[in-house]
Every structure is written in structure tokens, then in C-alpha cells.
XYZ file of C-alpha atoms in Angstrom:
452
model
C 39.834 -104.706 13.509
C 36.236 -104.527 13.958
C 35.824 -107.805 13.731
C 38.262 -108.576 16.177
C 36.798 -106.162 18.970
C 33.261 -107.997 18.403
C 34.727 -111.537 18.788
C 36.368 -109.999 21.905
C 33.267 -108.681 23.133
C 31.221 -111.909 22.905
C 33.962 -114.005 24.088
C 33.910 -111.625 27.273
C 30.424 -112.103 27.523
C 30.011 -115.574 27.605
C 33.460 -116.191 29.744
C 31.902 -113.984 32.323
C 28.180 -115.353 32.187
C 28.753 -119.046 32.162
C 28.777 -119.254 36.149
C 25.551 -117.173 36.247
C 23.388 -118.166 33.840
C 23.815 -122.014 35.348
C 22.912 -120.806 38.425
C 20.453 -118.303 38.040
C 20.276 -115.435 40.102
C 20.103 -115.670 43.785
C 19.240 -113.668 46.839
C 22.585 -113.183 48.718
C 22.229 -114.099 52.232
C 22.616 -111.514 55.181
C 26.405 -112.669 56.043
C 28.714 -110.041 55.415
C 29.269 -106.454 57.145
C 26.007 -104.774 56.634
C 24.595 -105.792 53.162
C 27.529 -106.466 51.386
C 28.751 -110.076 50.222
C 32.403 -109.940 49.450
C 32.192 -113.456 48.661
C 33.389 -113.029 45.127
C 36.012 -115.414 44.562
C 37.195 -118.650 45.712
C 40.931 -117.788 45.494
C 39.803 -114.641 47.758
C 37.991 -117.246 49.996
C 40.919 -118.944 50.832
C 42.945 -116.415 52.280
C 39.654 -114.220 54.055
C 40.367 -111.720 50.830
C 43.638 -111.061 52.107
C 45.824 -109.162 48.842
C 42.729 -109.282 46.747
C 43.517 -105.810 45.483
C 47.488 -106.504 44.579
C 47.885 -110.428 44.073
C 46.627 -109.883 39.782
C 46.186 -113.918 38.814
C 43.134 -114.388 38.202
C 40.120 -112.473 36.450
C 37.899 -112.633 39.386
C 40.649 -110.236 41.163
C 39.125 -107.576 38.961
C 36.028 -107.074 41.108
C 38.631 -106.073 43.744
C 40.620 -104.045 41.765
C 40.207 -103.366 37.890
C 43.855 -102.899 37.125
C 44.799 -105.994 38.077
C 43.857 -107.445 34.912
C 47.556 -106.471 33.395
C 49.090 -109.628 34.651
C 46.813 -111.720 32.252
C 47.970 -112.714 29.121
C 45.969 -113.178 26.382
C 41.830 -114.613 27.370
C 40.996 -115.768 30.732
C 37.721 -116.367 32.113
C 36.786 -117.287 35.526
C 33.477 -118.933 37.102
C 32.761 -119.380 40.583
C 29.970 -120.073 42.887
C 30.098 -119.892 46.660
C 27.555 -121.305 48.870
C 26.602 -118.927 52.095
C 25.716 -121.104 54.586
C 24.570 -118.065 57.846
C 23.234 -118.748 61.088
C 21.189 -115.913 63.242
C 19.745 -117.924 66.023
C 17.631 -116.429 68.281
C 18.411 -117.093 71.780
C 15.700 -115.392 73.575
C 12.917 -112.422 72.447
C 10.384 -110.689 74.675
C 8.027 -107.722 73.392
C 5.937 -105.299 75.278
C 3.300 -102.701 74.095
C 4.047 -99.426 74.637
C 2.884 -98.170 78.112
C -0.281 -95.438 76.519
C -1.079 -98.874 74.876
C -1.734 -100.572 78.112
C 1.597 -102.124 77.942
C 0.650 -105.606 77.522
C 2.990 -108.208 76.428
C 3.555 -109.321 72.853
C 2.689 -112.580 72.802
C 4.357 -115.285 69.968
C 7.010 -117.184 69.017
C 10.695 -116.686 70.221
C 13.391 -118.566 68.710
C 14.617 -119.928 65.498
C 17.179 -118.909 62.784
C 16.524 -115.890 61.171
C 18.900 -116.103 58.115
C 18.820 -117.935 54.979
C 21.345 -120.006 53.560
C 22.037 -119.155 49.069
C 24.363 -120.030 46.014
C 26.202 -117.378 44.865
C 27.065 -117.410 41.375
C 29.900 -114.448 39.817
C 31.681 -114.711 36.350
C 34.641 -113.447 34.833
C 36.389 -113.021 31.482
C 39.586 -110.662 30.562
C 41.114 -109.924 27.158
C 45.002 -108.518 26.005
C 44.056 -106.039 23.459
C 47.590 -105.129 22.862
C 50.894 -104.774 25.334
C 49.498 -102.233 27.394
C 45.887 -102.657 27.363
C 42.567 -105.111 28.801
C 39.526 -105.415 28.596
C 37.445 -106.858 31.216
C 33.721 -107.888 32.471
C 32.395 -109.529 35.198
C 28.987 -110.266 36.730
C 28.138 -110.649 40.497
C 25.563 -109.901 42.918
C 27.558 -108.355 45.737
C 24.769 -106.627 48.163
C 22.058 -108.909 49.344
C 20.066 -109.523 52.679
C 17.446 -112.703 53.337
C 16.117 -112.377 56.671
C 12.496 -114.007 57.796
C 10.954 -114.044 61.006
C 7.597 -116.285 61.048
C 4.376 -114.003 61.029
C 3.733 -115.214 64.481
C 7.136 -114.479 66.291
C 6.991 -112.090 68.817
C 10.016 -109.760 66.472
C 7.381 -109.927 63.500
C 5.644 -106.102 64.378
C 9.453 -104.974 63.687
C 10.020 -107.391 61.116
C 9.486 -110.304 59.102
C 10.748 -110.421 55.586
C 13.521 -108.611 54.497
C 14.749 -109.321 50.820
C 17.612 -107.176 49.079
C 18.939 -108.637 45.940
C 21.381 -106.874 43.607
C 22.653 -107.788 40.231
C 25.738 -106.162 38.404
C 27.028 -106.555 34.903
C 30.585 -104.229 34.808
C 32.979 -103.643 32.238
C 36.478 -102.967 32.999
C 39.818 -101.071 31.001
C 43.192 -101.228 32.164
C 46.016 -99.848 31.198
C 49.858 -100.585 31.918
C 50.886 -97.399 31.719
C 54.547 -98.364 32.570
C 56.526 -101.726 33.279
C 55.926 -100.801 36.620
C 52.805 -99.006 37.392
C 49.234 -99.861 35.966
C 45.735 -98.256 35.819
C 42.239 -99.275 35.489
C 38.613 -98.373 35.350
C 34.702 -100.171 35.572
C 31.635 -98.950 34.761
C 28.822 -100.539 37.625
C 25.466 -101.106 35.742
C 23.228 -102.182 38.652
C 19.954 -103.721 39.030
C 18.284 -103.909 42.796
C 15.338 -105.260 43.855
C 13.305 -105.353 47.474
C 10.925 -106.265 49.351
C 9.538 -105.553 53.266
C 7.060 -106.895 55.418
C 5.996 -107.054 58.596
C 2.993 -107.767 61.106
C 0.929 -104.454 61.678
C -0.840 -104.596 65.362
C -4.517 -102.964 63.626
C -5.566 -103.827 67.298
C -2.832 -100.986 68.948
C -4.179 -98.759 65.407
C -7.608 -98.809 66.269
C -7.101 -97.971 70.108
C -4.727 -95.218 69.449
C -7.336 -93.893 67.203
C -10.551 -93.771 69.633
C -11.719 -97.324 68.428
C -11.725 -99.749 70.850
C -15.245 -99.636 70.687
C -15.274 -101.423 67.827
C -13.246 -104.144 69.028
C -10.184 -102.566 68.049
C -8.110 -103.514 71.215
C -3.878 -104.140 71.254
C -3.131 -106.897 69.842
C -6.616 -108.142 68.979
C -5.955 -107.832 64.962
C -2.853 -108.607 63.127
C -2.462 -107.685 59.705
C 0.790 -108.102 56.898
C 2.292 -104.500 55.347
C 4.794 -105.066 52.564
C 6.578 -103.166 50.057
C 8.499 -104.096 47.137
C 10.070 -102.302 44.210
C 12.976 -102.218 42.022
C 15.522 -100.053 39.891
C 18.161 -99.776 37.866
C 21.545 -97.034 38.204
C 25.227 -97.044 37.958
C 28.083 -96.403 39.184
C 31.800 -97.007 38.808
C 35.205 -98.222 40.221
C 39.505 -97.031 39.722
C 42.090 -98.968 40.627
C 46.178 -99.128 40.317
C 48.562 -101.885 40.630
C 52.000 -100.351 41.175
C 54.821 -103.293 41.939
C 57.920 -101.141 43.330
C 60.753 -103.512 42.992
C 60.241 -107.421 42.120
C 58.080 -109.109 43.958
C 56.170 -106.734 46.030
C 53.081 -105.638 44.288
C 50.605 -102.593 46.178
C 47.141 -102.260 45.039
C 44.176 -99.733 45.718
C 40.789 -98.808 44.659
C 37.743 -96.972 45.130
C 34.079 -97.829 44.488
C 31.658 -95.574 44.144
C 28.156 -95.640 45.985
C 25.231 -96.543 43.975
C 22.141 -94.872 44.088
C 18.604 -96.318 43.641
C 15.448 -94.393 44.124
C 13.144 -97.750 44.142
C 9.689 -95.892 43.450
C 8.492 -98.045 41.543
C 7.525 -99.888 44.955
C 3.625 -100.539 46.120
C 3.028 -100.613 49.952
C -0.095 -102.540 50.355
C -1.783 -104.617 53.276
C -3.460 -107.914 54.179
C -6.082 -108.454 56.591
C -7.411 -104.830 57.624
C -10.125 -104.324 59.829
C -13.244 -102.913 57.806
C -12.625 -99.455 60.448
C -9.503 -98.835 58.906
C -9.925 -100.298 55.268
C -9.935 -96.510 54.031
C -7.077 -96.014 55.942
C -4.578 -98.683 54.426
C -5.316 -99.154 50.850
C -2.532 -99.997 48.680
C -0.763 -97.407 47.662
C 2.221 -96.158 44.840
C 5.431 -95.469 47.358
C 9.118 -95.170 46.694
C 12.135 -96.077 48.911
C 15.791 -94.689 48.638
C 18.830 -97.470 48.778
C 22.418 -96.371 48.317
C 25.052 -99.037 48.157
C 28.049 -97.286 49.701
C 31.174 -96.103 48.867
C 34.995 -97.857 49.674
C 38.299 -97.741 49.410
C 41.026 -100.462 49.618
C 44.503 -100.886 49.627
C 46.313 -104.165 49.307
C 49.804 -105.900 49.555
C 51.141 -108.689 47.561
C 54.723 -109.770 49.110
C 56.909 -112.541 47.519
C 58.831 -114.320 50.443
C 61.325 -116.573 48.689
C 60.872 -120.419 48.435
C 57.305 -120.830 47.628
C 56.197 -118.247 49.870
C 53.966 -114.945 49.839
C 52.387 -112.588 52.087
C 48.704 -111.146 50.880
C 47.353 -108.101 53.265
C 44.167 -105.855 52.593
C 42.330 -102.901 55.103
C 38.989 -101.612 53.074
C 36.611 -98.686 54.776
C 32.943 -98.408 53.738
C 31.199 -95.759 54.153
C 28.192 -97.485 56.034
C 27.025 -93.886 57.563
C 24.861 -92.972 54.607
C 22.107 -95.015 55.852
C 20.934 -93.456 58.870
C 17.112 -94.178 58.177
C 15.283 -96.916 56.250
C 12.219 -94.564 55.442
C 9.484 -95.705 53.026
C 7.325 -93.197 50.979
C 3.566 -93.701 50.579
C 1.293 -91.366 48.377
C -1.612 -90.401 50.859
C -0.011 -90.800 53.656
C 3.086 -90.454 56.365
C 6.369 -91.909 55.739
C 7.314 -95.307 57.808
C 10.368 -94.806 59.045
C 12.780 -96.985 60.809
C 15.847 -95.607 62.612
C 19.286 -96.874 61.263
C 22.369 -95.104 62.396
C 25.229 -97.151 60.429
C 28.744 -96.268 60.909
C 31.692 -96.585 58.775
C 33.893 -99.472 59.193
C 37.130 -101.263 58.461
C 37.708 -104.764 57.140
C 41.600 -105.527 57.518
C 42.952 -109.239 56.381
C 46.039 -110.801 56.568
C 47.246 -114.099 54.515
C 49.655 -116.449 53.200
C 50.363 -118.331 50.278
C 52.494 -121.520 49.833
C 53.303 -123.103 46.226
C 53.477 -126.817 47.065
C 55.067 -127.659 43.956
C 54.371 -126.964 40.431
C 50.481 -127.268 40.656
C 49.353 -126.881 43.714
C 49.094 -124.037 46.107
C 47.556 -123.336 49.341
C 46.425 -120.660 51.188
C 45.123 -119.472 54.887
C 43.785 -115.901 56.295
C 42.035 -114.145 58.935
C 40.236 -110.932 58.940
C 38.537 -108.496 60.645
C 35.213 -107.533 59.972
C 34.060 -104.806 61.706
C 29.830 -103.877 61.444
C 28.268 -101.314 60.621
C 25.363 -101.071 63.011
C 25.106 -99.988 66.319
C 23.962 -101.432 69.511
C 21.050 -99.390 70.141
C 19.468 -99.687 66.536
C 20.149 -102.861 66.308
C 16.774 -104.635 64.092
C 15.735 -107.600 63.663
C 16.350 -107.201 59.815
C 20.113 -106.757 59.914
C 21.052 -108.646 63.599
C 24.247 -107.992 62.416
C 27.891 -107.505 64.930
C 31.324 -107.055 64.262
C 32.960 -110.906 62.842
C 35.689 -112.575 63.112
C 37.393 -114.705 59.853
C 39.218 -118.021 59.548
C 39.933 -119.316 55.841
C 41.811 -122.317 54.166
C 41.967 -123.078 50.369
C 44.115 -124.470 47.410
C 44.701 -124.393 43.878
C 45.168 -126.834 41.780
C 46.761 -126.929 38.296
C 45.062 -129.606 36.093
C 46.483 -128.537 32.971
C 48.216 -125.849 31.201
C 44.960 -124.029 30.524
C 42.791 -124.739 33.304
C 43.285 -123.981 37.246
C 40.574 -125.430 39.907
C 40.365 -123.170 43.597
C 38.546 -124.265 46.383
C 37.879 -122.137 49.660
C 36.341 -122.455 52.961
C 35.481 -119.685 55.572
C 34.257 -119.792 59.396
C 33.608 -116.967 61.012
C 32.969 -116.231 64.148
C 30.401 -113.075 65.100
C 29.554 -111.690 68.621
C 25.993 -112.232 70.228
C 23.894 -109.423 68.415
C 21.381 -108.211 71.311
C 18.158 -105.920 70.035
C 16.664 -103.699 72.372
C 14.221 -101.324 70.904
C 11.520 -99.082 72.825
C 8.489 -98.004 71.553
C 8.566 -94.386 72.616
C 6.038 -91.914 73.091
C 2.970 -91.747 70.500
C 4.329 -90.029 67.457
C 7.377 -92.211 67.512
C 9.094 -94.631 64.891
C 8.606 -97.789 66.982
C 5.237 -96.681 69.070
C 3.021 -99.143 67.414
C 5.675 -102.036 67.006
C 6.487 -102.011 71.138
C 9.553 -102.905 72.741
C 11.783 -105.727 71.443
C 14.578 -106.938 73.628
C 16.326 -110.471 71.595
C 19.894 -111.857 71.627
C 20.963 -113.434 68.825
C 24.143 -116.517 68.297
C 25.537 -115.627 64.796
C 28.151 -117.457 62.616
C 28.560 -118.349 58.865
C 30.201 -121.074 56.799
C 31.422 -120.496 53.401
C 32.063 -122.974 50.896
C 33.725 -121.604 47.163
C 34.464 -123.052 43.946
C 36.122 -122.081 41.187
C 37.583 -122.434 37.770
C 39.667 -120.507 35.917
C 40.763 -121.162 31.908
C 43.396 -119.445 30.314
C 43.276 -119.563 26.258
């Protein structure tokens, strides 16, 4: 018996970490609503993740919903990798320094693409202990953000690179606790990383602080600020498949937030002027980042004569991050005005079986964002999206299953207007900011799945 569980442990473990270790481990591209890339499957892909949390055939289903693993006989492991392909063009930009600053104009760059196109690499492996019970693990990198703005874009006092990466490993247990109903349960070990910068106006520093006699005028000495730390934490994830007659399976599940206290961070700076140098030396500083919590249901609906109808609403609780604020020993917190919201994602879908090996698939979701006009940044341009998916399946042997998907989706213009306020305020140094932003994304998934 022992020996069994430890040949089912490694076989999970290299099922699950094929995909990734190939790969590597990639930054996950600002695409999704807020920071988080649901882009975990290519069967998921297909149908804009319509009945990911009820449809229970394949093993990468478990990131959706642990329990579904009771529809998979005996070892299965699945490898995918998607390829984020995001656009955030920037239409127009204009900055101003604020008016006890003289109010001049920020002068600098004002267009190109702000987001950055990544490989996204996730693995999966189940096991059948017994009847009535699975194990399960799976490795993905679900939150990420790439945004860069060039050092001399007229955006780059607010912004200019903006780096989240995440890395999960999670085991999963379910349990068929009747013919009918099933349970299950993850544990989310989590690794995050980041890192911040932006252009700091020394010039608008040095005036506000009685030194323009030194030559310390707005806009007369740009300097770099960045921070960057990491951490580790955990979290964890229930689900239930419950299939009320034949052919109608309902799924739901809820993921807990994560939270990461990333002090082991160092802000530090480039280029001060020797008037300040005392004032912005590198320093130890921390930063709090909570991935948030969510709950989904789902619908798997058999139609008759090849035909089935996939359905999932999710809400996120985006409205834990109202502030991006960075800790510095020595000195006062930076702190940049967020004001997320919760929000919905709601799918709808269809599957057809061709004939014995292939299937297709179609969707369309709604994906609503999480941030609000009028905090709006340049580091998340983000607005509410729109998705259209097609993909397939195909059956190449007895064993082994290939899935392909492809995603457009369509976003609304993101506009930025920020003020710069009154001295003492968040954005008083960076200026105004007024940008509009054309947004879309193209996803391409592949996958394969082998049953043993």
C-alpha cells in the first residue's frame, strides 16, 4: 500500500509538470478581468469556459472545480499551453503638471501598445484510488499582469513597468460520496512575485521642496523608482458535482483569496539629483497583494443526438483592492488609489460530437472588469470584454485526446483621466493623465490529454 500511494504520487507529479517544466515559467499577460488569467485549459478555451465547473472530462477541469475529477477512471494527465496574444493601444495621452507646479505640460511620447504578449504553460494529472475516491494535482500560473510604458512616454510618472507573476502547485481530493452527488477539496500553495517602476519628476521634488534654486525646476530631472519583492502563502478551493437525473450535471465552487505580504521588496532609485540623494536611498519596503476570492456555479446539459449545453456565472471579489500602497522604512507610504469592484463573468456554450472522435465546441461570455472609470491607471487599462470562442477535440487513439481553442475578445475603449490634486495628494507629483486606450486579445490553446 505504501508503495502504491508513492508511485501515485510521482506519477501525479510528473503528469502534472510535463507542460511546465518545457515551458518554463512565464509572466501572464494583463488579458483577463483584473489580474486573473482564466486561460487554463484548451477544452475551456473553446467554449469561453462555458460548464467548466460541471462538464468532469478532463483533468484540467479540476482547476475549475476539484470534484470533478470523479468522472476519471483510472490515471489521466493533461498538458496545455495557451499563448496570450493582448493588445492595449494607446490612442492618444496628454499630461499636465499640477497647477502649484506651474502647470506645465508633460512632455513625451504618446502611443504604442502597452501589453505584452506570453506562453502559458498549466499541467494536470488525476488518480482512482478506489471507487469513491481521487487524487489530483495541477500546476498553473493563473494571476499575472505585463504592462510597460517606455521611460519617455508621457504615462511613465504614473507608470512604466508593471510585472505580477504567480505560480501554483495544488493538490486536490475528491470524493463520490454517492452515485449521484460528489465532493472535493485543493490545497493552493502559491508563489508571487513583483515588480514596479516608474519615472519620478526630481524636477517637480525639488520645487515643491524650496529648491529651484538649485536647478531643481518641473520636469528638469527624471529619475526611475522601482520595487520588487516576492512571497510565498496558501490558500484553498471546495467544489461539488451533483448530476440530478442523467445527463444534466450542476457544478460549484469556491476559491479562497490568497494573501501575500511581499516585504521582502526593496524600493530603490536611479538617477537622483545630489539635493535629494539623502532623500531617496534604497530602502527595505513591503507591499500587500491579495488574490481574491470566487465562487462559481456551472451547468452541463446533454441535448440528445450529439448535443450539449455548457453554462457558467463566477463573482470575484475584486473590492479588496482599493489601494496599491507600498511601504518604505524611513519614509511615507506611496500610494496609488484603486477602487476595484466585484464582478461577474457569465458564459454560455455548446458542444457537438461529430462522430466518434471528434467534437467541437463554440461560446461567448461576459467579462465584466473590475476597475472603475475614474481610477482607471495606466498599469491595469483594463474595461469590461466581450468573448467569442471555437475549438475541437480530437480522438487519436484510445489513450490520447488532442484540444485546440481559439478566443477573440472584444473590450471597450479604456479612457484614463487622473488629476494631480492638491499638494499632499496621491497623484500631485505624477500630474494629470488623460489617455484612451483600443483593447482586444487573441487566444490560441493547446492541449493533450492521456488516459492510462
Amino acid at each position: 500500500m505504501e508503495g502504491t500511494a508513492r508511485c501515485c504520487c510521482r506519477s501525479l507529479a510528473a503528469g502534472a509538470a510535463v507542460g511546465v517544466a518545457v515551458m518554463g515559467w512565464g509572466a501572464t499577460p494583463a488579458q483577463a478581468s483584473g489580474y486573473f488569467l482564466r486561460d487554463q485549459s484548451a477544452l475551456g478555451q473553446g467554449s469561453s469556459f462555458a460548464g467548466s465547473t460541471a462538464r468532469a472530462d478532463d483533468p484540467s477541469m479540476q482547476f475549475f472545480n476539484p470534484a470533478s475529477m470523479v468522472r476519471l477512471p483510472g490515471f489521466q494527465a493533461s498538458q496545455v499551453l495557451t499563448y496570450v496574444s493582448p493588445s492595449a493601444e494607446v490612442d492618444s495621452s496628454s499630461g499636465r503638471r499640477g497647477a502649484a507646479l506651474g502647470g506645465s505640460p508633460v512632455l513625451g511620447g504618446t502611443g504604442g501598445d502597452v501589453a505584452q504578449s506570453a506562453l502559458v504553460p498549466a499541467g494536470y494529472a488525476t488518480y482512482q484510488l478506489s471507487p469513491d475516491w481521487w487524487l489530483g494535482l495541477s500546476m498553473n500560473s493563473p494571476w499575472g499582469l505585463i504592462t510597460k510604458t517606455e521611460a519617455g512616454d508621457v504615462a511613465r510618472y504614473h507608470a512604466m513597468t508593471s510585472v505580477l507573476r504567480t505560480f501554483e502547485v495544488t493538490p486536490s481530493v475528491a470524493w463520490k460520496a454517492t452515485p449521484e452527488f460528489s465532493v472535493g477539496a485543493s490545497l493552493i500553495v502559491q508563489y508571487m512575485s513583483a515588480r514596479l517602476s516608474n519615472a519620478v519628476d526630481f524636477g517637480s521634488v525639488g520645487a515643491a521642496a524650496g529648491l529651484g534654486r538649485l536647478g531643481l525646476t518641473p520636469g528638469s530631472a527624471d529619475g526611475i523608482g522601482s520595487v520588487k519583492g516576492d512571497d510565498y502563502s496558501v490558500g484553498w478551493q471546495i467544489g461539488t458535482l451533483w448530476e440530478p437525473h442523467p445527463g444534466t450535471r450542476l457544478g460549484a465552487s469556491f476559491r479562497s483569496a490568497v494573501f501575500q505580504k511581499l516585504d521582502g521588496s526593496w524600493l530603490s532609485f536611479e538617477n537622483v539629483p545630489s539635493a535629494l540623494a539623502n532623500s531617496f536611498r534604497a530602502a527595505r519596503g513591503s507591499a500587500k497583494v491579495t488574490t481574491p476570492e470566487s465562487a462559481t456555479l456551472g451547468l452541463w446539459q446533454d441535448l440528445g443526438r450529439g448535443w450539449t449545453l455548457l453554462s457558467d456565472v463566477s463573482w470575484t471579489n475584486w473590492s479588496r483592492f482599493q489601494e496599491l500602497r507600498i511601504k518604505a522604512d524611513g519614509r511615507a507610504d506611496t500610494v496609488t488609489a484603486e477602487n476595484w469592484r466585484d464582478t461577474v463573468f457569465a458564459s454560455i456554450g455548446t458542444e457537438y460530437q461529430l462522430n466518434e472522435k471528434l467534437r467541437l465546441r463554440t461560446g461567448f461570455a461576459y467579462d465584466q472588469s473590475p476597475v472603475k472609470s475614474a481610477y482607471r491607471t495606466p498599469r491595469v487599462p483594463d474595461t469590461d470584454r466581450y468573448w467569442l470562442s471555437v475549438g475541437a477535440s480530437y480522438k487519436v487513439t484510445d489513450r490520447m485526446e488532442i484540444s485546440a481553442g481559439y478566443s477573440h475578445i472584444f473590450a471597450r475603449d479604456g479612457v484614463v483621466h487622473l488629476r494631480a490634486g492638491s499638494p499632499g495628494s496621491a497623484d500631485f507629483l505624477r500630474g494629470d493623465l488623460d489617455q484612451r486606450y483600443s483593447n482586444s486579445v487573441d487566444v490560441f490553446a493547446l492541449q493533450a490529454r492521456i488516459s492510462l
